[in-house]
């Protein structure tokens, strides 16, 4: 059998549960690796009621809306409906990855994996319920369509890491077929390969029979999902030099003491390739802290900008009447958006939000003058550490101020913008001298 073609590598999602995570908390993290010029926005959508059976327009197709959707915070490529990663008001977090295998990827437009992320968050109050939402939608509508804002086709199947305060689930798909693994403790990560082997806790009812019909499994040896549905040598997954293995090593290096800061360090790691550079790069990052005590708030950190090494992880907490996240929300183009027209992607509008634009200018400072760049980065890290400390105080002292929480993310964005403006002004003055 011929070897499979080399595939694009992008994205990593991680989770640490007690006892691997410090304290009685679940820590979730994801880097979204996408085309380098793509803008990722952070937005919050409130809970809502909908007419029964109302149509819901996703990126390419319509699905049937449910009567109630939960409040969500999303980090998403600005051109599409779904999201690369996000959380909901009940502490459910989801991230997805591109995966390829033996099953061919169809050309028809259906639900993107990113649409399934958002749908799962909007419709489920636990991780396992989100899994059920996703697989039911997958069965009814299928997955497919171009995953890049371009004439070039970039299509894939999807895997998902879904977490809540108590447990996590890995869901991996191949067309309409899928397998799921429950994670109740320790660490788990997913990257751009199927990784569920023989521990399968839920599966598509025809998963094994389909594999037999294709000649991928003889029906006698132990069923290994990753080995059967892809070209992965599952015996070497955690010892090879691939991204999945590197992420596995980093999680295990910190096992027993994983905090939000440790997860941020992992997402910033460039040597492993997890913080990706080049034509595909890390365009957005997320870290969530999910206390197992339901009386404590879940805290979600988002960058909203490329390269977590040069970005600030800004905290978000679900409370009523959150201030709209205007400065991390991209412009909208309504029916004139080239994504909504046929043929699609004839033009590419400017989707940069205010924070993204300032981040671009700040990157110039860092690359132009090392001294000023280091000073600027130090100020950004100081801001981030201050926010992490404030969030830890909320969890330790049970002292959430609702009036401050409504502005929490927006205020941190303003402070990050201030750091950038000051450094950019300083550089301009220095150049004039």
XYZ file of C-alpha atoms in Angstrom:
433
model
C 0.000 0.000 0.000
C 1.331 3.436 -0.942
C 2.198 5.788 1.898
C -0.296 8.588 2.509
C 0.625 12.078 1.261
C 2.138 14.559 3.731
C -0.589 16.580 5.418
C -0.741 20.092 6.830
C -0.057 20.173 10.569
C -1.959 22.542 12.767
C -3.663 22.919 16.130
C -3.266 21.275 19.515
C -5.789 20.962 22.343
C -4.973 19.920 25.910
C -6.740 19.071 29.141
C -5.468 18.300 32.635
C -7.754 16.884 35.316
C -6.994 16.200 38.969
C -4.584 14.851 40.106
C -2.564 16.127 37.123
C -3.988 19.633 37.491
C -3.153 21.627 40.590
C -6.018 21.935 43.060
C -9.521 20.646 42.463
C -9.658 22.117 38.962
C -9.743 21.100 35.323
C -7.407 23.099 33.064
C -8.148 23.269 29.318
C -5.995 24.841 26.605
C -5.894 25.195 22.833
C -3.825 26.828 20.123
C -5.708 27.526 16.912
C -3.280 27.204 14.012
C -4.662 28.669 10.820
C -3.482 30.519 7.668
C -1.122 33.277 8.828
C -3.164 36.164 7.410
C -6.468 34.991 8.891
C -8.015 37.152 11.632
C -9.393 35.459 14.733
C -11.953 37.334 16.817
C -13.266 36.850 20.358
C -16.960 37.461 20.903
C -19.614 36.712 23.518
C -23.164 35.710 22.596
C -25.940 35.702 25.221
C -28.357 32.893 25.983
C -31.450 33.078 23.789
C -34.877 31.573 23.134
C -35.878 30.626 19.574
C -39.110 29.683 17.785
C -39.474 25.874 17.510
C -37.973 24.552 14.277
C -36.601 27.917 13.149
C -33.851 27.680 10.505
C -30.309 28.449 11.636
C -27.750 29.527 9.060
C -24.306 28.089 9.813
C -21.258 28.748 7.631
C -22.573 26.982 4.526
C -25.841 25.211 5.322
C -28.963 25.672 7.436
C -29.841 23.410 10.344
C -32.860 23.330 12.607
C -32.501 25.628 15.607
C -33.284 24.481 19.150
C -35.665 26.330 21.458
C -32.956 27.487 23.878
C -29.262 28.231 23.427
C -26.722 28.918 26.186
C -24.430 31.938 26.480
C -21.075 31.310 24.795
C -17.692 32.987 24.417
C -15.961 32.058 21.167
C -12.621 32.458 19.447
C -13.234 32.049 15.738
C -11.892 32.837 12.269
C -13.798 36.038 11.495
C -15.171 34.856 8.142
C -17.233 31.923 9.379
C -20.161 31.149 11.695
C -18.596 28.505 13.913
C -15.572 28.641 16.208
C -12.180 27.045 16.661
C -12.652 26.996 20.430
C -14.813 28.395 23.153
C -16.786 27.886 26.337
C -20.345 28.244 27.563
C -22.001 29.505 30.729
C -22.056 25.983 32.214
C -18.290 25.521 32.027
C -18.242 23.347 28.902
C -15.160 23.943 26.713
C -14.547 22.571 23.216
C -11.638 22.726 20.776
C -11.340 20.939 17.443
C -8.539 19.674 15.220
C -8.215 18.767 11.578
C -7.650 15.047 11.024
C -7.187 12.914 7.934
C -7.368 9.170 7.386
C -8.479 6.416 5.029
C -12.013 7.713 4.548
C -12.251 10.132 1.635
C -13.349 13.707 2.318
C -16.358 14.719 0.246
C -16.584 17.934 -1.777
C -20.101 18.856 -0.685
C -20.709 21.737 1.694
C -22.091 20.601 5.045
C -21.263 21.490 8.638
C -17.684 22.522 9.319
C -16.033 21.084 12.410
C -15.965 24.667 13.676
C -19.739 24.897 13.261
C -20.045 21.745 15.365
C -17.919 23.345 18.114
C -20.300 26.290 18.395
C -23.424 24.130 18.147
C -22.140 21.861 20.905
C -21.438 24.833 23.176
C -24.771 26.509 22.501
C -26.822 23.365 23.131
C -25.198 21.341 25.943
C -24.606 21.910 29.658
C -22.159 19.003 30.117
C -19.257 17.624 28.095
C -21.000 14.334 27.321
C -24.177 16.096 26.220
C -22.059 18.245 23.882
C -20.615 15.050 22.421
C -24.142 13.760 21.817
C -25.163 17.038 20.169
C -22.183 16.877 17.813
C -22.597 13.247 16.750
C -26.351 13.663 16.231
C -25.735 16.681 13.983
C -22.957 14.811 12.198
C -25.351 11.951 11.462
C -28.111 14.280 10.228
C -26.154 16.875 8.252
C -22.644 15.499 7.706
C -19.348 17.410 7.740
C -17.652 19.110 4.829
C -16.834 22.316 2.989
C -13.802 24.526 2.500
C -12.225 25.375 5.854
C -10.197 28.282 4.489
C -11.238 31.678 3.104
C -9.672 31.004 -0.263
C -10.168 29.550 -3.731
C -7.836 26.775 -2.589
C -9.736 23.872 -1.085
C -8.695 22.937 2.448
C -10.911 20.184 3.789
C -10.654 17.687 6.618
C -12.451 15.499 9.115
C -12.481 16.634 12.741
C -11.528 15.587 16.222
C -12.754 17.338 19.358
C -11.642 17.672 22.965
C -14.651 18.486 25.149
C -14.287 19.286 28.858
C -16.393 20.380 31.798
C -15.839 20.670 35.557
C -15.877 16.885 36.092
C -14.536 15.090 33.029
C -13.421 15.346 29.428
C -14.210 13.477 26.229
C -12.162 12.980 23.087
C -14.350 12.613 19.992
C -12.709 11.643 16.714
C -14.476 11.378 13.371
C -13.991 9.887 9.943
C -16.800 11.020 7.686
C -19.974 10.153 9.590
C -18.213 7.483 11.657
C -16.808 8.277 15.078
C -15.325 7.000 18.319
C -15.211 8.661 21.730
C -13.003 8.192 24.780
C -13.905 9.365 28.284
C -11.151 11.068 30.338
C -11.782 11.211 34.085
C -8.314 12.025 35.409
C -4.753 12.809 34.367
C -3.880 14.483 31.068
C -4.977 14.136 27.465
C -4.181 15.979 24.256
C -5.213 15.832 20.625
C -3.427 17.049 17.517
C -3.765 16.393 13.793
C -4.096 12.636 13.892
C -6.555 10.096 15.200
C -5.468 9.116 18.707
C -8.209 6.901 20.145
C -6.907 3.355 20.107
C -8.647 0.482 21.950
C -10.243 2.459 24.812
C -13.545 3.341 23.181
C -16.375 4.382 25.490
C -18.909 5.381 22.839
C -18.954 4.788 19.093
C -21.003 4.985 15.918
C -23.197 1.838 15.770
C -21.771 0.837 12.383
C -18.140 1.829 13.088
C -16.730 -1.702 13.119
C -18.899 -3.203 10.409
C -17.968 -0.379 8.047
C -14.267 -0.969 8.730
C -14.766 -4.676 7.960
C -16.598 -3.868 4.716
C -13.660 -1.712 3.581
C -11.099 -4.384 4.441
C -9.458 -2.235 7.141
C -10.212 -4.674 9.991
C -10.567 -8.429 9.924
C -13.099 -8.567 12.747
C -10.856 -10.833 14.820
C -7.964 -8.828 16.244
C -8.644 -6.211 18.891
C -10.287 -3.147 17.339
C -7.972 -0.104 17.333
C -9.782 2.948 15.972
C -6.743 5.079 15.083
C -4.903 2.180 13.460
C -8.008 1.057 11.552
C -9.278 4.394 10.254
C -5.931 6.070 9.576
C -2.315 5.315 8.744
C -1.113 5.907 12.311
C 1.211 3.411 13.982
C -0.450 3.593 17.384
C 2.408 1.753 19.077
C 4.670 4.734 18.365
C 2.276 7.661 18.896
C 3.802 8.815 22.186
C 7.440 8.197 21.205
C 7.633 9.786 17.731
C 8.639 13.404 17.140
C 5.200 14.538 15.941
C 3.160 17.324 17.502
C 0.865 14.897 19.316
C 3.881 13.314 20.989
C 5.480 16.667 21.867
C 2.258 17.856 23.476
C 1.977 14.593 25.402
C 5.520 15.069 26.726
C 4.906 18.662 27.831
C 1.732 17.713 29.694
C 3.457 14.836 31.454
C 6.466 16.989 32.328
C 4.185 19.159 34.495
C 1.837 16.419 35.659
C 0.596 17.105 39.169
C 1.167 20.868 39.042
C -0.624 22.070 35.902
C -2.150 25.540 36.330
C -3.399 28.162 33.903
C 0.138 29.609 33.745
C 1.679 26.222 32.967
C -0.904 25.679 30.215
C -0.015 29.092 28.767
C 3.667 28.093 28.796
C 2.818 24.925 26.862
C 0.851 26.918 24.271
C 3.811 29.310 23.903
C 6.337 26.512 23.295
C 7.953 27.046 19.895
C 10.579 24.313 20.018
C 7.854 21.643 19.987
C 6.020 23.337 17.122
C 2.941 23.816 19.306
C 3.313 27.592 18.957
C 3.398 27.421 15.193
C 5.156 29.844 12.821
C 5.085 30.158 9.043
C 2.326 29.985 6.423
C 0.197 28.297 9.045
C 0.646 29.845 12.466
C -1.010 30.119 15.866
C -3.649 32.801 15.224
C -5.481 32.535 18.567
C -5.119 30.800 21.935
C -7.365 29.865 24.844
C -6.864 28.597 28.406
C -9.732 27.778 30.784
C -9.794 26.991 34.502
C -12.836 24.921 35.529
C -13.126 24.515 39.314
C -14.799 21.291 40.338
C -16.643 23.243 43.039
C -19.780 24.467 41.184
C -20.052 27.521 43.457
C -16.833 28.930 41.957
C -16.777 30.645 38.545
C -15.026 29.161 35.530
C -12.386 31.506 34.128
C -11.538 31.596 30.426
C -8.475 33.360 28.991
C -8.275 34.354 25.302
C -5.602 36.143 23.282
C -7.603 37.218 20.211
C -4.264 37.822 18.469
C -1.601 35.682 16.745
C 1.421 34.126 18.465
C 0.746 33.609 22.186
C 4.394 34.498 22.874
C 3.572 38.075 21.842
C 0.014 38.133 23.185
C -1.785 38.671 26.471
C -4.129 35.985 27.807
C -7.115 38.069 28.933
C -9.671 36.694 31.443
C -13.402 36.301 30.860
C -16.073 35.206 33.368
C -19.734 34.614 32.538
C -21.972 37.063 34.404
C -25.238 38.774 33.352
C -25.028 41.840 31.074
C -21.400 41.467 29.976
C -20.002 44.496 28.162
C -19.894 43.701 24.412
C -16.431 42.736 23.221
C -16.269 45.393 20.524
C -12.502 45.708 20.249
C -11.972 42.001 19.532
C -14.987 41.763 17.181
C -14.330 41.999 13.456
C -16.322 44.123 10.979
C -19.402 42.476 9.491
C -20.484 42.717 5.851
C -23.983 41.230 5.861
C -25.230 39.833 2.573
C -22.274 41.464 0.790
C -19.819 39.166 2.551
C -18.021 37.171 -0.181
C -18.393 34.021 1.935
C -22.169 34.228 1.486
C -22.101 34.770 -2.273
C -21.817 32.183 -5.042
C -19.205 31.533 -6.221
C -17.589 31.972 -2.826
C -14.339 33.740 -1.914
C -14.135 36.030 -4.950
C -12.735 38.799 -2.754
C -11.261 38.975 0.750
C -12.363 41.967 2.867
C -10.374 43.498 5.710
C -11.574 41.624 8.806
C -9.083 43.071 11.297
C -10.523 44.224 14.614
C -8.988 47.027 16.688
C -6.869 44.782 18.924
C -5.581 42.858 15.899
C -4.486 46.066 14.165
C -2.663 47.312 17.250
C -1.061 43.890 17.682
C 0.315 44.136 14.122
C 1.878 47.502 14.940
C 3.276 46.158 18.205
C 4.893 43.265 16.344
C 6.735 45.816 14.200
C 8.116 47.420 17.367
C 9.315 44.054 18.665
C 11.004 43.234 15.367
C 12.457 46.712 14.742
C 14.123 47.445 18.066
C 15.028 44.570 20.343
C 15.416 46.736 23.434
C 12.002 48.404 23.102
C 10.510 45.086 22.054
C 11.756 43.393 25.227
C 10.423 46.238 27.343
C 7.049 46.046 25.660
C 6.859 42.276 26.082
C 7.785 42.628 29.758
C 4.915 45.088 30.245
C 2.500 42.693 28.537
C 3.656 39.819 30.763
C 3.264 42.024 33.828
C -0.310 42.806 32.824
C -1.050 39.127 32.256
C 0.444 38.037 35.588
C -1.565 40.714 37.355
C -4.770 39.383 35.799
C -3.897 35.766 36.640
C -3.234 36.834 40.228
C -6.582 38.640 40.392
C -8.379 35.560 39.042
C -6.630 33.335 41.582
C -7.755 35.670 44.343
C -11.351 35.328 43.147
C -11.112 31.539 43.320
C -9.273 31.431 46.642
C -11.340 34.072 48.434
C -14.688 33.546 46.684
C -14.842 37.275 46.061
C -16.256 37.770 42.566
C -17.427 41.354 42.039
C -20.179 41.116 39.412
C -19.914 44.822 38.553
C -16.226 44.406 37.713
C -16.700 41.083 35.947
C -19.002 42.581 33.310
C -16.031 44.645 32.073
C -13.286 42.138 32.873
C -12.248 41.112 29.365
C -12.933 44.497 27.765
C -10.944 46.330 30.447
C -7.960 44.030 29.963
C -8.117 44.650 26.208
C -7.984 48.400 26.923
C -4.942 47.915 29.145
C -3.221 45.825 26.473
C -3.988 48.495 23.868
C -2.496 51.128 26.163
C 0.776 49.175 26.443
C 0.912 48.900 22.652
C 0.119 52.585 22.045
C 2.775 53.744 24.500
C 5.471 51.551 22.945
C 4.549 52.488 19.381
C 4.598 56.214 20.226
C 7.961 55.785 21.932
C 9.392 54.087 18.846
C 8.120 56.802 16.518
C 9.689 59.508 18.665
C 12.977 57.632 18.731
C 12.955 57.305 14.921
C 12.322 61.043 14.560
C 15.356 61.775 16.733
